[in-house]
C-alpha positions as protocol buffer text, in pm:
chain_id: "A"
residue {
  index: 1
  type: MET
  ca { x: 1 y: 1 z: -3 }
}
residue {
  index: 2
  type: THR
  ca { x: 273 y: 247 z: 81 }
}
residue {
  index: 3
  type: GLY
  ca { x: 451 y: 445 z: -182 }
}
residue {
  index: 4
  type: THR
  ca { x: 793 y: 395 z: -20 }
}
residue {
  index: 5
  type: LEU
  ca { x: 771 y: 23 z: 36 }
}
residue {
  index: 6
  type: LEU
  ca { x: 537 y: -112 z: -230 }
}
residue {
  index: 7
  type: GLY
  ca { x: 525 y: 162 z: -488 }
}
residue {
  index: 8
  type: SER
  ca { x: 861 y: 49 z: -627 }
}
residue {
  index: 9
  type: TRP
  ca { x: 802 y: -332 z: -602 }
}
residue {
  index: 10
  type: ALA
  ca { x: 915 y: -494 z: -927 }
}
residue {
  index: 11
  type: ALA
  ca { x: 623 y: -619 z: -1133 }
}
residue {
  index: 12
  type: VAL
  ca { x: 754 y: -955 z: -1271 }
}
residue {
  index: 13
  type: PRO
  ca { x: 1114 y: -1065 z: -1236 }
}
residue {
  index: 14
  type: ALA
  ca { x: 1216 y: -1216 z: -1572 }
}
residue {
  index: 15
  type: LYS
  ca { x: 1358 y: -1531 z: -1411 }
}
residue {
  index: 16
  type: ALA
  ca { x: 1024 y: -1596 z: -1243 }
}
residue {
  index: 17
  type: ASP
  ca { x: 837 y: -1621 z: -1572 }
}
residue {
  index: 18
  type: ALA
  ca { x: 924 y: -1990 z: -1612 }
}
residue {
  index: 19
  type: LEU
  ca { x: 765 y: -2062 z: -1279 }
}
residue {
  index: 20
  type: LEU
  ca { x: 434 y: -1903 z: -1362 }
}
residue {
  index: 21
  type: GLU
  ca { x: 165 y: -2114 z: -1517 }
}
residue {
  index: 22
  type: GLU
  ca { x: -30 y: -1958 z: -1805 }
}
residue {
  index: 23
  type: THR
  ca { x: -382 y: -2091 z: -1855 }
}
residue {
  index: 24
  type: HIS
  ca { x: -591 y: -2039 z: -2164 }
}
residue {
  index: 25
  type: SER
  ca { x: -924 y: -2187 z: -2057 }
}
residue {
  index: 26
  type: PRO
  ca { x: -1114 y: -2171 z: -1721 }
}
residue {
  index: 27
  type: ARG
  ca { x: -1023 y: -2432 z: -1465 }
}
residue {
  index: 28
  type: PHE
  ca { x: -1103 y: -2466 z: -1100 }
}
residue {
  index: 29
  type: CYS
  ca { x: -853 y: -2273 z: -892 }
}
residue {
  index: 30
  type: ARG
  ca { x: -813 y: -2194 z: -527 }
}
residue {
  index: 31
  type: VAL
  ca { x: -840 y: -1820 z: -465 }
}
residue {
  index: 32
  type: GLU
  ca { x: -675 y: -1670 z: -158 }
}
residue {
  index: 33
  type: LEU
  ca { x: -656 y: -1326 z: -10 }
}
residue {
  index: 34
  type: VAL
  ca { x: -324 y: -1228 z: 151 }
}
residue {
  index: 35
  type: ALA
  ca { x: -310 y: -936 z: 396 }
}
residue {
  index: 36
  type: THR
  ca { x: -20 y: -781 z: 589 }
}
residue {
  index: 37
  type: PRO
  ca { x: -55 y: -495 z: 837 }
}
residue {
  index: 38
  type: LEU
  ca { x: 166 y: -194 z: 771 }
}
residue {
  index: 39
  type: GLY
  ca { x: 328 y: 76 z: 983 }
}
residue {
  index: 40
  type: PRO
  ca { x: 278 y: 129 z: 1361 }
}
residue {
  index: 41
  type: ARG
  ca { x: 6 y: -66 z: 1539 }
}
residue {
  index: 42
  type: MET
  ca { x: -302 y: 153 z: 1591 }
}
residue {
  index: 43
  type: ALA
  ca { x: -629 y: 73 z: 1767 }
}
residue {
  index: 44
  type: ASN
  ca { x: -872 y: 230 z: 1517 }
}
residue {
  index: 45
  type: ILE
  ca { x: -683 y: 271 z: 1190 }
}
residue {
  index: 46
  type: GLN
  ca { x: -467 y: -6 z: 1052 }
}
residue {
  index: 47
  type: PRO
  ca { x: -337 y: 17 z: 693 }
}
residue {
  index: 48
  type: TYR
  ca { x: -281 y: -311 z: 509 }
}
residue {
  index: 49
  type: HIS
  ca { x: -99 y: -442 z: 209 }
}
residue {
  index: 50
  type: THR
  ca { x: -314 y: -699 z: 26 }
}
residue {
  index: 51
  type: SER
  ca { x: -279 y: -921 z: -284 }
}
residue {
  index: 52
  type: ILE
  ca { x: -450 y: -1223 z: -447 }
}
residue {
  index: 53
  type: LEU
  ca { x: -321 y: -1578 z: -489 }
}
residue {
  index: 54
  type: ILE
  ca { x: -459 y: -1797 z: -767 }
}
residue {
  index: 55
  type: ASP
  ca { x: -335 y: -2155 z: -703 }
}
residue {
  index: 56
  type: GLY
  ca { x: -33 y: -2005 z: -530 }
}
residue {
  index: 57
  type: VAL
  ca { x: 59 y: -1745 z: -791 }
}
residue {
  index: 58
  type: GLU
  ca { x: 51 y: -1395 z: -647 }
}
residue {
  index: 59
  type: TYR
  ca { x: -106 y: -1092 z: -822 }
}
residue {
  index: 60
  type: ALA
  ca { x: -43 y: -748 z: -670 }
}
residue {
  index: 61
  type: PHE
  ca { x: -41 y: -383 z: -775 }
}
residue {
  index: 62
  type: SER
  ca { x: 246 y: -140 z: -718 }
}
residue {
  index: 63
  type: GLY
  ca { x: 410 y: 157 z: -892 }
}
residue {
  index: 64
  type: CYS
  ca { x: 539 y: -84 z: -1151 }
}
residue {
  index: 65
  type: GLY
  ca { x: 192 y: -196 z: -1242 }
}
residue {
  index: 66
  type: LEU
  ca { x: 18 y: -530 z: -1204 }
}
residue {
  index: 67
  type: GLY
  ca { x: 277 y: -783 z: -1094 }
}
residue {
  index: 68
  type: LYS
  ca { x: 267 y: -1165 z: -1099 }
}
residue {
  index: 69
  type: THR
  ca { x: 510 y: -1382 z: -905 }
}
residue {
  index: 70
  type: ALA
  ca { x: 534 y: -1742 z: -795 }
}
residue {
  index: 71
  type: SER
  ca { x: 521 y: -1649 z: -421 }
}
residue {
  index: 72
  type: ILE
  ca { x: 398 y: -1373 z: -189 }
}
residue {
  index: 73
  type: GLN
  ca { x: 700 y: -1158 z: -267 }
}
residue {
  index: 74
  type: SER
  ca { x: 529 y: -826 z: -219 }
}
residue {
  index: 75
  type: HIS
  ca { x: 439 y: -915 z: 140 }
}
residue {
  index: 76
  type: ARG
  ca { x: 796 y: -1007 z: 229 }
}
residue {
  index: 77
  type: ILE
  ca { x: 896 y: -649 z: 150 }
}
residue {
  index: 78
  type: ALA
  ca { x: 623 y: -504 z: 363 }
}
residue {
  index: 79
  type: MET
  ca { x: 580 y: -739 z: 662 }
}
residue {
  index: 80
  type: ARG
  ca { x: 683 y: -634 z: 1016 }
}
residue {
  index: 81
  type: ASN
  ca { x: 657 y: -994 z: 1138 }
}
residue {
  index: 82
  type: GLU
  ca { x: 577 y: -1292 z: 908 }
}
residue {
  index: 83
  type: GLN
  ca { x: 333 y: -1421 z: 1165 }
}
residue {
  index: 84
  type: GLU
  ca { x: 115 y: -1113 z: 1106 }
}
residue {
  index: 85
  type: THR
  ca { x: 57 y: -1194 z: 746 }
}
residue {
  index: 86
  type: VAL
  ca { x: -267 y: -1380 z: 700 }
}
residue {
  index: 87
  type: VAL
  ca { x: -382 y: -1597 z: 402 }
}
residue {
  index: 88
  type: ILE
  ca { x: -759 y: -1625 z: 373 }
}
residue {
  index: 89
  type: ASP
  ca { x: -922 y: -1897 z: 171 }
}
residue {
  index: 90
  type: MET
  ca { x: -1178 y: -1741 z: -66 }
}
residue {
  index: 91
  type: GLY
  ca { x: -1293 y: -2075 z: -216 }
}
residue {
  index: 92
  type: ILE
  ca { x: -1239 y: -2258 z: -543 }
}
residue {
  index: 93
  type: HIS
  ca { x: -1364 y: -2080 z: -855 }
}
residue {
  index: 94
  type: ALA
  ca { x: -1358 y: -2133 z: -1236 }
}
residue {
  index: 95
  type: VAL
  ca { x: -1073 y: -1905 z: -1345 }
}
residue {
  index: 96
  type: ASP
  ca { x: -879 y: -1843 z: -1664 }
}
residue {
  index: 97
  type: ALA
  ca { x: -570 y: -1676 z: -1506 }
}
residue {
  index: 98
  type: ASP
  ca { x: -450 y: -1546 z: -1843 }
}
residue {
  index: 99
  type: VAL
  ca { x: -775 y: -1371 z: -1914 }
}
residue {
  index: 100
  type: PHE
  ca { x: -793 y: -1244 z: -1558 }
}
residue {
  index: 101
  type: TYR
  ca { x: -451 y: -1080 z: -1595 }
}
residue {
  index: 102
  type: LYS
  ca { x: -539 y: -924 z: -1931 }
}
residue {
  index: 103
  type: LYS
  ca { x: -868 y: -783 z: -1799 }
}
residue {
  index: 104
  type: LEU
  ca { x: -715 y: -627 z: -1485 }
}
residue {
  index: 105
  type: ALA
  ca { x: -384 y: -503 z: -1615 }
}
residue {
  index: 106
  type: PRO
  ca { x: -518 y: -214 z: -1826 }
}
residue {
  index: 107
  type: HIS
  ca { x: -686 y: -64 z: -1522 }
}
residue {
  index: 108
  type: PHE
  ca { x: -360 y: -91 z: -1314 }
}
residue {
  index: 109
  type: ARG
  ca { x: -82 y: 30 z: -1533 }
}
residue {
  index: 110
  type: ARG
  ca { x: 272 y: 128 z: -1441 }
}
residue {
  index: 111
  type: GLY
  ca { x: 290 y: 483 z: -1310 }
}
residue {
  index: 112
  type: THR
  ca { x: -73 y: 510 z: -1200 }
}
residue {
  index: 113
  type: TYR
  ca { x: -26 y: 398 z: -839 }
}
residue {
  index: 114
  type: ASP
  ca { x: -151 y: 643 z: -572 }
}
residue {
  index: 115
  type: VAL
  ca { x: -87 y: 565 z: -199 }
}
residue {
  index: 116
  type: LEU
  ca { x: -445 y: 658 z: -102 }
}
residue {
  index: 117
  type: ARG
  ca { x: -664 y: 654 z: -414 }
}
residue {
  index: 118
  type: LYS
  ca { x: -534 y: 369 z: -620 }
}
residue {
  index: 119
  type: ASN
  ca { x: -320 y: 122 z: -435 }
}
residue {
  index: 120
  type: CYS
  ca { x: -273 y: -246 z: -373 }
}
residue {
  index: 121
  type: ASN
  ca { x: -604 y: -268 z: -186 }
}
residue {
  index: 122
  type: THR
  ca { x: -813 y: -107 z: -463 }
}
residue {
  index: 123
  type: PHE
  ca { x: -660 y: -366 z: -700 }
}
residue {
  index: 124
  type: THR
  ca { x: -737 y: -651 z: -459 }
}
residue {
  index: 125
  type: ASP
  ca { x: -1090 y: -521 z: -423 }
}
residue {
  index: 126
  type: CYS
  ca { x: -1144 y: -531 z: -802 }
}
residue {
  index: 127
  type: ALA
  ca { x: -964 y: -869 z: -840 }
}
residue {
  index: 128
  type: LEU
  ca { x: -1157 y: -1032 z: -564 }
}
residue {
  index: 129
  type: TYR
  ca { x: -1485 y: -922 z: -711 }
}
residue {
  index: 130
  type: TYR
  ca { x: -1386 y: -1042 z: -1058 }
}
residue {
  index: 131
  type: LEU
  ca { x: -1281 y: -1384 z: -925 }
}
residue {
  index: 132
  type: THR
  ca { x: -1536 y: -1453 z: -648 }
}
residue {
  index: 133
  type: GLY
  ca { x: -1810 y: -1193 z: -670 }
}
residue {
  index: 134
  type: ARG
  ca { x: -1715 y: -1054 z: -327 }
}
residue {
  index: 135
  type: ARG
  ca { x: -1564 y: -722 z: -229 }
}
residue {
  index: 136
  type: LEU
  ca { x: -1256 y: -678 z: -14 }
}
residue {
  index: 137
  type: ALA
  ca { x: -1360 y: -657 z: 354 }
}
residue {
  index: 138
  type: LYS
  ca { x: -1392 y: -297 z: 480 }
}
residue {
  index: 139
  type: LYS
  ca { x: -1127 y: -350 z: 750 }
}
residue {
  index: 140
  type: TYR
  ca { x: -863 y: -373 z: 470 }
}
residue {
  index: 141
  type: ARG
  ca { x: -999 y: -65 z: 291 }
}
residue {
  index: 142
  type: LEU
  ca { x: -1053 y: 166 z: 590 }
}
residue {
  index: 143
  type: ALA
  ca { x: -736 y: 366 z: 552 }
}
residue {
  index: 144
  type: GLU
  ca { x: -806 y: 431 z: 182 }
}
residue {
  index: 145
  type: THR
  ca { x: -1168 y: 538 z: 257 }
}
residue {
  index: 146
  type: ILE
  ca { x: -1051 y: 789 z: 515 }
}
residue {
  index: 147
  type: GLY
  ca { x: -761 y: 909 z: 303 }
}
residue {
  index: 148
  type: ARG
  ca { x: -974 y: 970 z: -6 }
}
residue {
  index: 149
  type: ASN
  ca { x: -1217 y: 1185 z: 190 }
}
residue {
  index: 150
  type: ALA
  ca { x: -964 y: 1374 z: 399 }
}
residue {
  index: 151
  type: SER
  ca { x: -601 y: 1372 z: 289 }
}
residue {
  index: 152
  type: PRO
  ca { x: -474 y: 1522 z: 620 }
}
residue {
  index: 153
  type: PHE
  ca { x: -547 y: 1179 z: 770 }
}
residue {
  index: 154
  type: ALA
  ca { x: -261 y: 1042 z: 559 }
}
residue {
  index: 155
  type: SER
  ca { x: -14 y: 1153 z: 829 }
}
residue {
  index: 156
  type: LEU
  ca { x: -212 y: 967 z: 1090 }
}
residue {
  index: 157
  type: ILE
  ca { x: -192 y: 633 z: 913 }
}
residue {
  index: 158
  type: GLY
  ca { x: 178 y: 661 z: 850 }
}
residue {
  index: 159
  type: VAL
  ca { x: 157 y: 660 z: 472 }
}
residue {
  index: 160
  type: SER
  ca { x: 491 y: 735 z: 306 }
}
residue {
  index: 161
  type: GLY
  ca { x: 644 y: 845 z: 633 }
}
residue {
  index: 162
  type: GLY
  ca { x: 362 y: 1093 z: 700 }
}
residue {
  index: 163
  type: GLU
  ca { x: 386 y: 1268 z: 364 }
}
residue {
  index: 164
  type: TYR
  ca { x: 138 y: 1223 z: 81 }
}
residue {
  index: 165
  type: GLU
  ca { x: 154 y: 1356 z: -270 }
}
residue {
  index: 166
  type: ALA
  ca { x: -140 y: 1279 z: -504 }
}
residue {
  index: 167
  type: ASN
  ca { x: -59 y: 1112 z: -836 }
}
residue {
  index: 168
  type: PRO
  ca { x: -236 y: 1293 z: -1119 }
}
residue {
  index: 169
  type: ALA
  ca { x: -238 y: 973 z: -1317 }
}
residue {
  index: 170
  type: ALA
  ca { x: -491 y: 831 z: -1069 }
}
residue {
  index: 171
  type: ASP
  ca { x: -728 y: 1131 z: -1081 }
}
residue {
  index: 172
  type: ASP
  ca { x: -984 y: 953 z: -1305 }
}
residue {
  index: 173
  type: PHE
  ca { x: -971 y: 620 z: -1128 }
}
residue {
  index: 174
  type: ASP
  ca { x: -1300 y: 501 z: -967 }
}
residue {
  index: 175
  type: VAL
  ca { x: -1291 y: 157 z: -804 }
}
residue {
  index: 176
  type: ASN
  ca { x: -1663 y: 108 z: -823 }
}
residue {
  index: 177
  type: ALA
  ca { x: -1668 y: 199 z: -1195 }
}
residue {
  index: 178
  type: VAL
  ca { x: -1396 y: -56 z: -1261 }
}
residue {
  index: 179
  type: ILE
  ca { x: -1580 y: -324 z: -1073 }
}
residue {
  index: 180
  type: TYR
  ca { x: -1897 y: -249 z: -1269 }
}
residue {
  index: 181
  type: GLU
  ca { x: -1709 y: -275 z: -1596 }
}
residue {
  index: 182
  type: LEU
  ca { x: -1544 y: -604 z: -1497 }
}
residue {
  index: 183
  type: ALA
  ca { x: -1880 y: -745 z: -1390 }
}
residue {
  index: 184
  type: GLN
  ca { x: -2020 y: -675 z: -1736 }
}
residue {
  index: 185
  type: GLU
  ca { x: -1723 y: -834 z: -1915 }
}
residue {
  index: 186
  type: LYS
  ca { x: -1669 y: -1152 z: -1717 }
}
residue {
  index: 187
  type: PRO
  ca { x: -1814 y: -1469 z: -1863 }
}
residue {
  index: 188
  type: LEU
  ca { x: -1945 y: -1675 z: -1575 }
}
residue {
  index: 189
  type: ALA
  ca { x: -1896 y: -2052 z: -1550 }
}
residue {
  index: 190
  type: THR
  ca { x: -2252 y: -2168 z: -1492 }
}
residue {
  index: 191
  type: ILE
  ca { x: -2497 y: -2453 z: -1510 }
}
residue {
  index: 192
  type: PHE
  ca { x: -2849 y: -2340 z: -1594 }
}
residue {
  index: 193
  type: GLY
  ca { x: -2749 y: -1989 z: -1491 }
}
residue {
  index: 194
  type: ILE
  ca { x: -2612 y: -2089 z: -1151 }
}
residue {
  index: 195
  type: PRO
  ca { x: -2243 y: -1985 z: -1093 }
}
residue {
  index: 196
  type: LEU
  ca { x: -2004 y: -2269 z: -1030 }
}
residue {
  index: 197
  type: CYS
  ca { x: -1770 y: -2243 z: -728 }
}
residue {
  index: 198
  type: VAL
  ca { x: -1674 y: -2419 z: -408 }
}
residue {
  index: 199
  type: PRO
  ca { x: -1732 y: -2206 z: -98 }
}
residue {
  index: 200
  type: ALA
  ca { x: -1436 y: -2098 z: 111 }
}
residue {
  index: 201
  type: GLY
  ca { x: -1333 y: -2350 z: 370 }
}
residue {
  index: 202
  type: SER
  ca { x: -1430 y: -2652 z: 163 }
}
residue {
  index: 203
  type: ALA
  ca { x: -1170 y: -2925 z: 207 }
}
residue {
  index: 204
  type: GLY
  ca { x: -1242 y: -3100 z: -122 }
}
residue {
  index: 205
  type: LEU
  ca { x: -1149 y: -2996 z: -472 }
}
residue {
  index: 206
  type: LYS
  ca { x: -1466 y: -3127 z: -632 }
}
residue {
  index: 207
  type: PRO
  ca { x: -1670 y: -2835 z: -785 }
}
residue {
  index: 208
  type: ALA
  ca { x: -2005 y: -2771 z: -631 }
}
residue {
  index: 209
  type: LEU
  ca { x: -2300 y: -2543 z: -707 }
}
residue {
  index: 210
  type: ALA
  ca { x: -2306 y: -2235 z: -488 }
}
residue {
  index: 211
  type: TRP
  ca { x: -2435 y: -1881 z: -515 }
}
residue {
  index: 212
  type: TRP
  ca { x: -2184 y: -1600 z: -519 }
}
């Protein structure tokens, strides 16, 4: 989330490309949310860095654009203590990872990162909705919500060492508009109009019918 820590995170190391699996048709994948608390511990306002895992491959947004790595590399840069990083099972869903990347990448290009208005959490929010039909929990978006409405709060949440400078390249970004657009574009894997997925927490890998 922070400009100093994550805004310069490398998008995709060339040597990692061979480790990343490219898919060209939907298959059932486990989707996970990864969250790491940032900065000093506070009672009411806790900023987070978040990303998405699709069968263990991480997707995260930084100043370098939408990155894809074979591990949770972006969290290792940000974590205070590895025990504080949580991985939350979001269920098994029909996913074409290649199409997912191509749909999200144009909305999260290099140089458009903004610490408060367009950061890792806004990407995760969009990605999570595209993949599972659910929004990122408000607790992970609280700092961004406050920051967008009152930039002086940026110093309170320790963003960029207490200094915040808006990125003009993010001026036209609207997370809700992006989510709406993605919802119109995504072809759902369905049977008789019912989305196919396995709810979070399911131990088996066998697909089951479930409402998003």
